[in-house]
XYZ file of N, CA and C in Angstrom:
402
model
N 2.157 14.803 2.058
C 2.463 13.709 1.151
C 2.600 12.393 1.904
N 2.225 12.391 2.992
C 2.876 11.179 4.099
C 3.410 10.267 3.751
N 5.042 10.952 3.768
C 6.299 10.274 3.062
C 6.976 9.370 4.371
N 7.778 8.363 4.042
C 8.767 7.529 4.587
C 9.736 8.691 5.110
N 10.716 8.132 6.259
C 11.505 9.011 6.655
C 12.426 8.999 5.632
N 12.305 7.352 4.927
C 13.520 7.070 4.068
C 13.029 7.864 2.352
N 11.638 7.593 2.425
C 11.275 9.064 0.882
C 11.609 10.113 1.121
N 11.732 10.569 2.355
C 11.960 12.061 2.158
C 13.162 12.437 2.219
N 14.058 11.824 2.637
C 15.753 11.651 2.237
C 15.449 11.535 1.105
N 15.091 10.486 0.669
C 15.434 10.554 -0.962
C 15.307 11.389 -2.294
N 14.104 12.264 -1.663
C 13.603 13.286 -2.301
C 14.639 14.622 -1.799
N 14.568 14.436 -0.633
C 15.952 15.930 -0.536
C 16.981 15.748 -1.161
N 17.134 14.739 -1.235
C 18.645 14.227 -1.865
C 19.397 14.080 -3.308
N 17.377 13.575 -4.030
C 17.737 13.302 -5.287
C 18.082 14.432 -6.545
N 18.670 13.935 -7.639
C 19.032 14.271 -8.739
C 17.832 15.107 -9.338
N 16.369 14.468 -9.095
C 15.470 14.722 -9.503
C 14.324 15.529 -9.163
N 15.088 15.788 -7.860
C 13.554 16.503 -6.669
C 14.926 17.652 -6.193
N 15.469 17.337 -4.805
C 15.662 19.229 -4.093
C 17.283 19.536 -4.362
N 17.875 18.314 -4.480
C 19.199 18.079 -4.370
C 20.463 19.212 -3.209
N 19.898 18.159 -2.517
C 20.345 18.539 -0.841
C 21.465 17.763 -0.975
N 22.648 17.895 -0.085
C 23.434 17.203 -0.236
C 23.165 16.423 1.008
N 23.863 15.387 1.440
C 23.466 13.944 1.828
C 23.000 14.168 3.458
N 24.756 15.127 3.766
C 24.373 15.982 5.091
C 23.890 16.880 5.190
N 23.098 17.563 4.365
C 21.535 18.544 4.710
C 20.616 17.958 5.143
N 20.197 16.585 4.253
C 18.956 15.859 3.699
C 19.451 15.151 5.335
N 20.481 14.941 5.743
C 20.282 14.114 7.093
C 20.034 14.951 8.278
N 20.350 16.272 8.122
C 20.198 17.157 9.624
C 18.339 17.381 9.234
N 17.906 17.397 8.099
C 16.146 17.613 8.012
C 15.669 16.682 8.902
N 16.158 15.405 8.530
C 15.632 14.124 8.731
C 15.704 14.050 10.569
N 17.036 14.281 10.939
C 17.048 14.350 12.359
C 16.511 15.356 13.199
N 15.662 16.288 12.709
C 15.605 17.590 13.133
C 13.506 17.940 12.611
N 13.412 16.662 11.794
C 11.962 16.952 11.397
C 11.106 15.823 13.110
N 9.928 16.676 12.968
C 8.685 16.290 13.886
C 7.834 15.639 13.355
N 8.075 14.537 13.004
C 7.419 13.559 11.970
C 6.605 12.387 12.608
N 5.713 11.856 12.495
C 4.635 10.963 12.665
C 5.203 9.854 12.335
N 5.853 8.883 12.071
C 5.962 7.982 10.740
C 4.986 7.367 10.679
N 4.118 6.413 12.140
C 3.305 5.470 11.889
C 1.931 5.902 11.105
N 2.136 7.031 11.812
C 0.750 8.069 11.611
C 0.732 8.317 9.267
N 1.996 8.659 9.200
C 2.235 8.599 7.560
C 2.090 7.491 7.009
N 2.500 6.562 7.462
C 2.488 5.119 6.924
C 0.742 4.789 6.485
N 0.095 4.886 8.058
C -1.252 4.810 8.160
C -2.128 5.693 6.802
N -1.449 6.808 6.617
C -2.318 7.131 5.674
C -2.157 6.945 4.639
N -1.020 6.511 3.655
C -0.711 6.100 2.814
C -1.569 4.851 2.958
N -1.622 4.443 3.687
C -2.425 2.718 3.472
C -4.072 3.045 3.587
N -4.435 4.226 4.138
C -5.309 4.296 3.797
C -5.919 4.933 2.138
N -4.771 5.265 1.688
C -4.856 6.208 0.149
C -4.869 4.780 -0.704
N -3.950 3.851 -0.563
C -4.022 2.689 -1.179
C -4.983 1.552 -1.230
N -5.552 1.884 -0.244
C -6.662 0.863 0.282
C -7.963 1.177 -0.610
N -8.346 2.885 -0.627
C -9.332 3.530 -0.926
C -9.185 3.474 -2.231
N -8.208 3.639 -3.036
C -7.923 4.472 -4.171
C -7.504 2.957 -4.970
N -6.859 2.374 -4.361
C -6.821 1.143 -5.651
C -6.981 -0.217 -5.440
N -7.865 -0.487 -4.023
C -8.804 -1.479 -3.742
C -7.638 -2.823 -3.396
N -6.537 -2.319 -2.654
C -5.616 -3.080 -2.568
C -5.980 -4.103 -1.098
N -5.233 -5.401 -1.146
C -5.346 -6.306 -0.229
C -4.441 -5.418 1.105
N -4.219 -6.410 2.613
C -4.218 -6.316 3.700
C -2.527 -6.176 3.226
N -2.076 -7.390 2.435
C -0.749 -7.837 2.245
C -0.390 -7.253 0.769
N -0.953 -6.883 0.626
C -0.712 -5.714 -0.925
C 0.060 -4.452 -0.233
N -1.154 -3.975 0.857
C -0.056 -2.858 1.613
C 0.516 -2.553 1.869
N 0.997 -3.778 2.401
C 2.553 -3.856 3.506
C 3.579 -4.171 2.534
N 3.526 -4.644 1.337
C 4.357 -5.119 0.597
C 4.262 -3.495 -0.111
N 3.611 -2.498 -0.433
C 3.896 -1.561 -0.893
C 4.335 -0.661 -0.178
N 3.533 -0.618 1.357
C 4.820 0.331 1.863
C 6.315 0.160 2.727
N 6.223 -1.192 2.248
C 8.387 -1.795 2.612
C 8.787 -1.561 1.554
N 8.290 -1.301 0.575
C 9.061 -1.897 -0.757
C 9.957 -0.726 -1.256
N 11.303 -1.363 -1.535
C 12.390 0.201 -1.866
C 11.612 1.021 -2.841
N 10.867 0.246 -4.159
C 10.539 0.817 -5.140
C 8.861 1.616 -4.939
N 8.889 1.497 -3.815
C 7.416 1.993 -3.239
C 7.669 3.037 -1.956
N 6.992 3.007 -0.660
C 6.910 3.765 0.090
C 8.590 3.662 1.060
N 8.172 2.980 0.749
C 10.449 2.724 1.489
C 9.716 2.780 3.473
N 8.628 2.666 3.667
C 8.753 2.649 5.363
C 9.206 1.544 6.014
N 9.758 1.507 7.537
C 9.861 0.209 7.916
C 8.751 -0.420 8.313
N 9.097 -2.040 7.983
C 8.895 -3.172 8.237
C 7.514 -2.805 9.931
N 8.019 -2.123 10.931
C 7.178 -1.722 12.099
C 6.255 -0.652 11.857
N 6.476 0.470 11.277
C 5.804 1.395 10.598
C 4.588 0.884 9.635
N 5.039 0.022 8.599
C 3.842 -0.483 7.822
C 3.053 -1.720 8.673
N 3.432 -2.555 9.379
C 2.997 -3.196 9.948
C 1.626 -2.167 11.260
N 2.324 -1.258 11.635
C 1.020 -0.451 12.760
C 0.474 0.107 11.577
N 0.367 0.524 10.856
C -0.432 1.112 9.124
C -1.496 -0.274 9.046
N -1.275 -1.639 9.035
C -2.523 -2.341 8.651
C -2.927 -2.573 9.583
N -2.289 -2.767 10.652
C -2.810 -3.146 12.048
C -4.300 -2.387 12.039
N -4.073 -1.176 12.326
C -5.127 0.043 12.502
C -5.704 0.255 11.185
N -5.819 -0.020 10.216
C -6.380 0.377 8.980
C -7.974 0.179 9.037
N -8.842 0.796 8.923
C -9.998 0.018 9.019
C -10.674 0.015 7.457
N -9.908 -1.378 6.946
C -10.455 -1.401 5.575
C -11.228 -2.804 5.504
N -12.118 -2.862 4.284
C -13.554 -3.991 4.369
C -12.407 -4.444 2.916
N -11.690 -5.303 3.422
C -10.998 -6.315 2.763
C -11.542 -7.685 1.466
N -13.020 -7.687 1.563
C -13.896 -8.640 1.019
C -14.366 -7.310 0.100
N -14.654 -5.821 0.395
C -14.796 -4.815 -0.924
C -13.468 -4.647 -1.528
N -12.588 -4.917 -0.778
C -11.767 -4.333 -1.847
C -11.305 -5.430 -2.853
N -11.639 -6.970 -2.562
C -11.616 -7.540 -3.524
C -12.554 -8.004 -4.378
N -13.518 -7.512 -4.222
C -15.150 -7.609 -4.596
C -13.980 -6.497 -6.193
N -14.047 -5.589 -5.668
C -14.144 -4.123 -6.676
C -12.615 -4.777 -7.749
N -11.997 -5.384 -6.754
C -10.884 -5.773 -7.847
C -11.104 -6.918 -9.118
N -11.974 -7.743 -8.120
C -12.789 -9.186 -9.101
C -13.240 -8.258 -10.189
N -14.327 -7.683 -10.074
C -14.985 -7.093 -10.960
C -14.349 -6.087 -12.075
N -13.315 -5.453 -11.648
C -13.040 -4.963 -12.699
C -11.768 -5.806 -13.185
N -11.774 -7.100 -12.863
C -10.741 -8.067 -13.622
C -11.926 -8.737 -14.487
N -13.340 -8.702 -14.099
C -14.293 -9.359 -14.878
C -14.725 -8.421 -16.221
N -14.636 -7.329 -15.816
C -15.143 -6.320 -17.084
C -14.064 -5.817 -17.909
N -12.762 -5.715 -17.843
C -11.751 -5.213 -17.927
C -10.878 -6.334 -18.576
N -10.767 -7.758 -18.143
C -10.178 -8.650 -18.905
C -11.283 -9.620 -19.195
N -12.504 -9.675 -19.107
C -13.151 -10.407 -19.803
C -12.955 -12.343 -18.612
N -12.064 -12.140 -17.426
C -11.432 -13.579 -17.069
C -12.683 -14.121 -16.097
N -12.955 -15.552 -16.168
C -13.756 -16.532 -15.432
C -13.212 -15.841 -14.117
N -14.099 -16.621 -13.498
C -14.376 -16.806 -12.107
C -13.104 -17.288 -11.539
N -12.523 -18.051 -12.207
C -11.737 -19.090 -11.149
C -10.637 -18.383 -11.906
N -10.458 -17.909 -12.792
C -8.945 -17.415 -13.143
C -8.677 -16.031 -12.360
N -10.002 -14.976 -12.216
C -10.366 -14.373 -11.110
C -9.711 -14.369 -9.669
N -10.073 -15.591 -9.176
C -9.775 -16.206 -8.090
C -8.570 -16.454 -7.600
N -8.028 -17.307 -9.076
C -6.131 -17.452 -8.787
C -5.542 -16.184 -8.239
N -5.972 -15.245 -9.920
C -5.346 -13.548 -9.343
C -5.310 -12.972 -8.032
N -6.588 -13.270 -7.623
C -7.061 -12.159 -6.248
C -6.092 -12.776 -5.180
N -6.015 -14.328 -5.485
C -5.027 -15.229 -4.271
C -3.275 -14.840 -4.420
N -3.140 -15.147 -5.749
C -1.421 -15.065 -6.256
C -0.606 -14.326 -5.132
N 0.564 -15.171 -5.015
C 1.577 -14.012 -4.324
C 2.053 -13.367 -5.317
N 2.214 -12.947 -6.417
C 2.524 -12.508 -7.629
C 0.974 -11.814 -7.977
N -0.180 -12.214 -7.748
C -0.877 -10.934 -7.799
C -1.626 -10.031 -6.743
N -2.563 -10.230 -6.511
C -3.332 -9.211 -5.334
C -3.029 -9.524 -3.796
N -2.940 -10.749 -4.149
C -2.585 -11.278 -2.355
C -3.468 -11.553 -1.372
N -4.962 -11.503 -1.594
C -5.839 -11.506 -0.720
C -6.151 -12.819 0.183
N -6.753 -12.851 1.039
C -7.243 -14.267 1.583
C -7.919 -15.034 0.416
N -8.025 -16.402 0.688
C -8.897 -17.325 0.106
C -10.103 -16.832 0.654
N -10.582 -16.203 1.517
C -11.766 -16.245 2.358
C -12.220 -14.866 1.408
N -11.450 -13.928 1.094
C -12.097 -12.802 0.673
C -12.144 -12.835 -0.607
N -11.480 -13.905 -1.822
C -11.634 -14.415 -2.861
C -12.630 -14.818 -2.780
N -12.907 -15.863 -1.976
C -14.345 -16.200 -1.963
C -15.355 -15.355 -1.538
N -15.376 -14.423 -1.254
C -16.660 -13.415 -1.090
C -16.432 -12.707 -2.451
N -15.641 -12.324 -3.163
C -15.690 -11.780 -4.383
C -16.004 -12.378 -5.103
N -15.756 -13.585 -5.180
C -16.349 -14.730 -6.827
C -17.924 -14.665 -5.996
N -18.453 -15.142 -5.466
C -19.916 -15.341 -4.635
C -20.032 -13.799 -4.861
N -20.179 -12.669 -4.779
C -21.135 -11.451 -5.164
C -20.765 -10.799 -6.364
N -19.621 -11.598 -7.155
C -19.701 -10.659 -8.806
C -20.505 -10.101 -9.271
N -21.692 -11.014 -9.269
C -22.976 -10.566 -10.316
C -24.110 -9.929 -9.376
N -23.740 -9.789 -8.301
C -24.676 -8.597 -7.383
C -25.365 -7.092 -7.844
């Protein structure tokens, strides 16, 4: 599942998943042979592949409490090493904001840029508005 050290506490722990009590879920945690960067990495590669996410989409999903919960160094070596084509993945996002909401080019554009939406470079916005209709 290449979980956070901090998901998988949470999952031993929770109400909803193994319900470990706090000091079980912490002797796993100290006692597991775990990868983190190596988990992080693939999660960013599942996100990258699977829902055509930006460089800074990533990292903001795997810090985020309500997301992958990894650290800040962990997700950071995850994009470092990622080898994702950042201009497809906003190519594939343009486009299905073009077929899917029907939106111009330039409203397109805002989205793909927004810190509130995709997050991408201006540079890879601009390779997505320039090959829409490819």
């Amino acid at each position: 599942m290449n979980m956070s050290k901090q998901g998988v506490y949470d999952q031993l722990t929770s109400d909803y998943g193994e319900r470990f009590s706090p000091e079980a879920a912490q002797y796993a945690i100290d006692h597991l042979n775990a990868d983190w960067n190596a988990n992080a990495l693939k999660k960013a590669e599942v996100n990258s592949d699977s829902m055509n996410m930006s460089k800074q989409g990533i990292y903001d999903q795997l810090t985020s409490e309500a997301g992958e919960q990894f650290t800040p160094e962990e997700a950071q070596y995850a994009v470092d090493n990622l080898k994702a084509n950042y201009n497809e993945n906003a190519l594939k996002k343009a486009k299905s904001y073009q077929e899917q909401m029907a939106m111009s080019p330039e409203g397109i554009r805002e989205q793909l840029t927004s810190a509130a939406g995709e997050q991408f470079t201006p540079e890879e916005a601009a390779y997505a508005i320039q090959h829409l209709n490819d």
